[in-house]
Coordinates of C-alpha atoms and ligand atoms in Angstrom, one line a residue:
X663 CA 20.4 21.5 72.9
X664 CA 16.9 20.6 74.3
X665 CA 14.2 20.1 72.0
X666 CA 11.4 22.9 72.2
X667 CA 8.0 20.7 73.0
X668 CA 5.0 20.7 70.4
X669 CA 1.9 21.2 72.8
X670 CA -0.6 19.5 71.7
X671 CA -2.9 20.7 74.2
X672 CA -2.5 24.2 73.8
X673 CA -2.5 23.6 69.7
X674 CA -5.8 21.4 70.6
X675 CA -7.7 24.4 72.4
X676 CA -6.9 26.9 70.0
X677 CA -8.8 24.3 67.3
X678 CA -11.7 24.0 69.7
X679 CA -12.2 27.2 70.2
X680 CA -12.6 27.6 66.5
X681 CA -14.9 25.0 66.1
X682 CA -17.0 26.4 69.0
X683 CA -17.0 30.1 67.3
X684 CA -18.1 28.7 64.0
X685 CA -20.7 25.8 65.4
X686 CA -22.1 29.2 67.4
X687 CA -21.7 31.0 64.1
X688 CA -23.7 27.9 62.3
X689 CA -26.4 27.7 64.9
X690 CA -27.1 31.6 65.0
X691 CA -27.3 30.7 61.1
X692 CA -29.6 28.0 60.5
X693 CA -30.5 26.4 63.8
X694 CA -28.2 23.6 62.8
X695 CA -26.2 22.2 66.0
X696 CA -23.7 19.7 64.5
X697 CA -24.4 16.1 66.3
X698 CA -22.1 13.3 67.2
X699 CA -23.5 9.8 68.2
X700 CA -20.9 7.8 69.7
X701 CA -21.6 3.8 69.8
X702 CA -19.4 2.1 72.5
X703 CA -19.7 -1.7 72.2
X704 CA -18.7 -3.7 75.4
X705 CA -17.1 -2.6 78.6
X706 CA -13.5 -2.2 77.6
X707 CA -12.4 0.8 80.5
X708 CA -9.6 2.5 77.7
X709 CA -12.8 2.7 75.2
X710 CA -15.3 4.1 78.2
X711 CA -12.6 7.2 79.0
X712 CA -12.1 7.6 75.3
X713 CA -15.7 8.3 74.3
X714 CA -16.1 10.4 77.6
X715 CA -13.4 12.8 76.7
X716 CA -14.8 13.1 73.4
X717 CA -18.5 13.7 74.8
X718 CA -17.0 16.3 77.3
X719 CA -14.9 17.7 74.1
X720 CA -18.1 18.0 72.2
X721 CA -19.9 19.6 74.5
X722 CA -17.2 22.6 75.2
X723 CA -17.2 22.8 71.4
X724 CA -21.0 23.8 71.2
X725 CA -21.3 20.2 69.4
X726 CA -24.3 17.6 70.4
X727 CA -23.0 14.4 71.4
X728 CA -24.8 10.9 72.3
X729 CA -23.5 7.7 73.3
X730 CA -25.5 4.7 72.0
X731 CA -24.2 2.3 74.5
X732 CA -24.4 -1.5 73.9
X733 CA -23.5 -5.0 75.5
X734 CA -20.6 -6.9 74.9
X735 CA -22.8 -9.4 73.7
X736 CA -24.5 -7.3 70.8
X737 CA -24.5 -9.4 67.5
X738 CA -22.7 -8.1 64.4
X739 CA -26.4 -7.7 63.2
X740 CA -27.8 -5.5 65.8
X741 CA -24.9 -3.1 65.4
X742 CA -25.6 -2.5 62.0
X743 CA -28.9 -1.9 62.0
X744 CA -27.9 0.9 65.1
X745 CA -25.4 2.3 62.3
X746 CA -28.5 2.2 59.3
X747 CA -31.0 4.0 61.5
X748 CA -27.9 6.8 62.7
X749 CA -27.4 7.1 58.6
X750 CA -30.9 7.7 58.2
X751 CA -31.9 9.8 61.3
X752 CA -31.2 13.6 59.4
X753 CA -30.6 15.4 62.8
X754 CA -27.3 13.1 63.6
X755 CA -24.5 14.3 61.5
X756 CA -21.3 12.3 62.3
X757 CA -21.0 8.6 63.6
X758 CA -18.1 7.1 65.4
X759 CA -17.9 3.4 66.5
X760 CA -15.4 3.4 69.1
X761 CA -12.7 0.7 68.4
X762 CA -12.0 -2.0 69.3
X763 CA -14.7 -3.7 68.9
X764 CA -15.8 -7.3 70.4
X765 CA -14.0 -10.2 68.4
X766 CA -17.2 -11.6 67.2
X767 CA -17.9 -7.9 65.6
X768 CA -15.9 -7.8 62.3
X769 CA -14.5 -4.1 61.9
X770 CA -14.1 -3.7 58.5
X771 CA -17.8 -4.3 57.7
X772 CA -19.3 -2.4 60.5
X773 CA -16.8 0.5 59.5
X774 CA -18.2 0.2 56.1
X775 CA -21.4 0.7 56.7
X776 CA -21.1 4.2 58.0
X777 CA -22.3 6.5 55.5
X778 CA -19.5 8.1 53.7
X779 CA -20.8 11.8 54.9
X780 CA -21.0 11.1 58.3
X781 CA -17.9 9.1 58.7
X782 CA -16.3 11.8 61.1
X783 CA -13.4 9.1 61.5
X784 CA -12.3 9.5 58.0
X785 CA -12.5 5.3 57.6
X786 CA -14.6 4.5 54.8
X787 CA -12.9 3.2 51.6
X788 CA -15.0 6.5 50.0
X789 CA -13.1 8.8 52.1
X790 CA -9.6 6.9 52.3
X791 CA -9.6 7.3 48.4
X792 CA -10.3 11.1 48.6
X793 CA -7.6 12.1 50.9
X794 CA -5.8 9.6 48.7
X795 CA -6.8 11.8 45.7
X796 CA -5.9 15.0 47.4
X797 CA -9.8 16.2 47.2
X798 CA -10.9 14.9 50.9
X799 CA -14.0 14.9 52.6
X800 CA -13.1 14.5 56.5
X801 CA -9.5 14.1 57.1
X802 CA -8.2 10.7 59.2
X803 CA -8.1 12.8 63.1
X804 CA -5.1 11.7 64.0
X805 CA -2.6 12.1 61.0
X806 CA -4.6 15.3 60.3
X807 CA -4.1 16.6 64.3
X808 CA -0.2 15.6 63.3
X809 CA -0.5 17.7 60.2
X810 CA -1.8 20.3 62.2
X811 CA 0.9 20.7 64.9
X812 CA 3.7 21.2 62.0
X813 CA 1.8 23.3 60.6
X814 CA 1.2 25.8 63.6
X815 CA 4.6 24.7 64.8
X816 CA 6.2 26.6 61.5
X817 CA 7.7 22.7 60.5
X818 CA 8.8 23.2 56.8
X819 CA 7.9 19.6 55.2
X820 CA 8.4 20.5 51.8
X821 CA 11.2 18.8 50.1
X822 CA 12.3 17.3 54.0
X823 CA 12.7 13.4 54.3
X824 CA 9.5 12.1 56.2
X825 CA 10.0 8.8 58.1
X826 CA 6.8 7.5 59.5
X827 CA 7.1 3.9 61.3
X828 CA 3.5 1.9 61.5
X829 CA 1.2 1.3 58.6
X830 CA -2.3 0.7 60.5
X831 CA -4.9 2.1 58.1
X832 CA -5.7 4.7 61.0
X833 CA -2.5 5.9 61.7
X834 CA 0.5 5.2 59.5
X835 CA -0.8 4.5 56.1
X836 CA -2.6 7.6 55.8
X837 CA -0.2 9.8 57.7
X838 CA 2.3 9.1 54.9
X839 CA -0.2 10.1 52.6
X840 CA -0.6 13.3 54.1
X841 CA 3.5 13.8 54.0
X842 CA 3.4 13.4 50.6
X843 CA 0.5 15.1 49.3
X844 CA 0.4 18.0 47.0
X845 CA 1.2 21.0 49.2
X846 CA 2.9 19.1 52.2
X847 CA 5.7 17.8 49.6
X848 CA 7.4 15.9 51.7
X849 CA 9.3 12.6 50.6
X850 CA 8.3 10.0 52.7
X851 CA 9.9 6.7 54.2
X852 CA 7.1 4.2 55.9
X853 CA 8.6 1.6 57.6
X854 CA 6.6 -0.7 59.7
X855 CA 7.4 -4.8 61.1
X856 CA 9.0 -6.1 58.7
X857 CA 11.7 -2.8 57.6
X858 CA 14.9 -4.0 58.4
X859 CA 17.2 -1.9 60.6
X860 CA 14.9 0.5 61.3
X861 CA 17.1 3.0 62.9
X862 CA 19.1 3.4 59.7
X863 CA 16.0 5.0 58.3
X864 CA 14.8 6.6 61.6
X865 CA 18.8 8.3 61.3
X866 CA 17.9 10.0 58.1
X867 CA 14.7 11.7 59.1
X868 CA 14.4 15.6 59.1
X869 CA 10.3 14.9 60.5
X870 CA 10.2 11.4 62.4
X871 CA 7.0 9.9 63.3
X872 CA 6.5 7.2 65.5
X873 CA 3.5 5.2 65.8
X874 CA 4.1 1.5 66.7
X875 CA 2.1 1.0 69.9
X876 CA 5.5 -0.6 71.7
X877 CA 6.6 1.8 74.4
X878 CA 9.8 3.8 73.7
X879 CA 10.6 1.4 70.6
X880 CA 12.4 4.9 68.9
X881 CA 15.6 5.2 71.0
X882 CA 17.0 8.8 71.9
X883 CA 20.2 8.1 69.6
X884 CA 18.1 6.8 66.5
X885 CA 16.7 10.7 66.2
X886 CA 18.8 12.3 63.5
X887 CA 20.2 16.0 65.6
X888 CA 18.1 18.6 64.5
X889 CA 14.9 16.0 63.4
X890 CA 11.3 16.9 64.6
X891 CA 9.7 14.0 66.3
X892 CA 6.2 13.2 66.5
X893 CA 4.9 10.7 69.4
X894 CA 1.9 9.1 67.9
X895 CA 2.3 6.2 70.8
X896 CA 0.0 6.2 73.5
X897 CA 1.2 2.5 75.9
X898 CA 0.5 2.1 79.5
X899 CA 2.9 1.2 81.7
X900 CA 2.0 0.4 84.9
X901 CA 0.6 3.2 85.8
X902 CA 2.1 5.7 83.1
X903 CA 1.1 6.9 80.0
X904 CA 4.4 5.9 77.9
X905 CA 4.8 7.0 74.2
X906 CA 6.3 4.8 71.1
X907 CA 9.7 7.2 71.4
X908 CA 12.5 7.3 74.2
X909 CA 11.6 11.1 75.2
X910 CA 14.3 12.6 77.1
X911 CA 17.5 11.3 75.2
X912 CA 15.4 11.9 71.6
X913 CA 14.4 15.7 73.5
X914 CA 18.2 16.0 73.6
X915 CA 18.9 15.3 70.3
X916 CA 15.7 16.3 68.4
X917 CA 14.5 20.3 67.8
X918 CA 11.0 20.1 68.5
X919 CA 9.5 17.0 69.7
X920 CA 5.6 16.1 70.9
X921 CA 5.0 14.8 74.6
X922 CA 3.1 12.0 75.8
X923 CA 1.1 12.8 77.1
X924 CA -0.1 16.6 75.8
X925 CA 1.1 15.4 72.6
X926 CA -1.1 14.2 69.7
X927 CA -3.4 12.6 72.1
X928 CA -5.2 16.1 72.3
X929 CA -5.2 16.9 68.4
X930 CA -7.4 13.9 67.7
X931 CA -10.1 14.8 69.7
X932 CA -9.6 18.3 68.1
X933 CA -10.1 17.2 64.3
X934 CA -12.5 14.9 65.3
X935 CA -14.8 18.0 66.6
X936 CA -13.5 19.7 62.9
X937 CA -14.9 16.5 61.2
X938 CA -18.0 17.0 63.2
X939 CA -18.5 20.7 62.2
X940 CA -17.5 20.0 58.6
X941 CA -20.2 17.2 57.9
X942 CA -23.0 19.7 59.5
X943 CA -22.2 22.0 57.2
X944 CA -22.4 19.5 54.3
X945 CA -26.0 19.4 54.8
Ligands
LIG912 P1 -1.4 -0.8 65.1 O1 -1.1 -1.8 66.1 O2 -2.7 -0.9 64.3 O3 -0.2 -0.6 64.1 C1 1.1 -0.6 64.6 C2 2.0 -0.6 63.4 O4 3.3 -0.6 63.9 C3 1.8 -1.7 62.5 O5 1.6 -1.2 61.2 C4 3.1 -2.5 62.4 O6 3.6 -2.8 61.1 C5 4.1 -1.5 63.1 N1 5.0 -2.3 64.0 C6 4.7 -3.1 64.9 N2 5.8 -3.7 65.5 C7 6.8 -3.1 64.8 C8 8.2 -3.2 64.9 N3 8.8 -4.1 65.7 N4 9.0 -2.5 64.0 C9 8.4 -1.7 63.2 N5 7.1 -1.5 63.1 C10 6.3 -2.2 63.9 O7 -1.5 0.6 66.0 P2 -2.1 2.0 65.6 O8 -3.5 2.0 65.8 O9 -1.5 2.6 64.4 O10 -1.5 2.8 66.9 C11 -0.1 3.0 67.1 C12 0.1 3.7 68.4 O11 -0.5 5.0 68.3 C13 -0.5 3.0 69.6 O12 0.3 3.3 70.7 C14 -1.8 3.7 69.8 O13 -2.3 3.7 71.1 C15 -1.4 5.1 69.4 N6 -2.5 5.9 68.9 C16 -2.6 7.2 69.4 C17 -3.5 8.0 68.9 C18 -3.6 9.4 69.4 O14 -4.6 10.1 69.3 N7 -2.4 9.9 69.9 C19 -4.5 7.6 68.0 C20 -4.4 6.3 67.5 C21 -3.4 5.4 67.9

């Protein structure tokens, strides 16, 4: 039987349109209109339509978004000292440094300096050892927008075997931790480059998610019948958008499963607009 399909982008509007209601809500309120300030570092084109869709999203959402836009050649220096005038300027209330960033431009210390409550991305060690704790701040966008589609999606994952392959800090680690927390109860496998025989453990998931960044890595017969599989994977292939799973023989095999695109893609942009909302209303 044929997997029913997770839509992401319906999911995504239904989430915006909250966010819109309660920034109106928040503005009628206090006059507050929750601000985003994007910094986009060099002229890398996947970056440039990234930050676009999440201006456009912010706008639809009733949010205030601005791009701080710099050269490739901006020093490590010059970007932070952007980030310690956004952390100090009271009417901005999330920051987002589009990644990647120039090689020159060390990640981890630029991501660091982002204050803690305006770290929309959910990044900072502050915030990473919240969620960690089960008391978060922001949650990560993407493993949260994943969190989000089983949940509206009626996907029981208590007491369900959870296999998530890839272990970036922004994806994999903490959508594992999300699995397992309190109230999610879910027992989770990570696997990532070095698991052997992967599809072994891909074979015993009851929620399978999948994000590698090689396209269709998760073939159609590793999907255990009956599993739920979440596309995380976003690769282009010539001219295709092409996710980390094999989608119509896993479709075939799996009961729900997320497309790519429409899939997750949508729910980040979503929670990021949440994580927007949320740190205005920490003020
Ligand atoms: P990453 O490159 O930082 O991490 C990939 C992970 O996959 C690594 O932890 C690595 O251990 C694992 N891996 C690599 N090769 C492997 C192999 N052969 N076997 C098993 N594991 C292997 O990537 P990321 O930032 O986590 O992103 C993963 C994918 O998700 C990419 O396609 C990316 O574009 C996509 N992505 C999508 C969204 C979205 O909103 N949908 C957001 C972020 C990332």
């Amino acid at each position: 039987m044929a997997a029913s399909i997770i839509d992401g982008k319906a999911i995504s509007e239904k989430t915006r349109d909250e966010v819109l209601q309660e920034a109106t809500e928040l503005k009628a309120r206090t006059g507050i209109v929750p601000h985003l300030a994007a910094i986009l570092v060099g002229n890398d084109p996947a970056s440039q339509v990234y930050v676009r869709n999440k201006e456009r999203a912010c706008e639809k959402a009733g949010l205030r978004s601005t791009l701080h836009r710099l050269p490739e050649t901006t020093t490590q220096q010059e970007l932070l000292t952007l980030i310690q005038q956004l952390n100090s300027d009271a009417s901005v209330h999330g920051i987002l440094v589009q990644l990647p960033l120039p090689k020159h431009i060390d990640s981890v210390t630029v991501l660091d300096a982002v204050h803690p409550l305006k770290d929309v991305d959910a990044f900072h060690p502050e915030n990473v050892g919240l969620m960690l704790q089960g008391r978060p701040r922001f949650l990560p966008c993407t493993p949260a927008g994943v969190m989000k589609m089983l949940q509206v999606s009626n996907v029981q994952t208590a007491g369900r075997h959870a296999v998530v392959i890839g272990r970036s800090d922004i994806v994999g680690k903490p959508m594992a931790a999300l699995l397992m927390q309190k109230g999610a109860d879910a027992t989770v496998t990570l696997c990532h480059s070095r698991t052997t025989d992967i599809r072994r453990w891909c074979l015993e998931a009851d929620i399978l998610v999948a994000a590698v960044g090689i396209p269709e890595f998760v073939k159609g017969d590793w999907v255990k019948p009956g599993a739920v599989v979440i596309d995380v994977g976003i690769n282009r292939v010539e001219d295709r958008l092409v996710g980390d799973v094999e989608y119509s023989p896993a479709a075939e095999r799996a009961s729900m499963i997320t497309p790519v695109p429409g899939g997750v893609g949508p729910m980040t942009i979503a929670m990021l607009l949440r994580n927007t909302l949320t740190a205005a209303k920490m003020i």
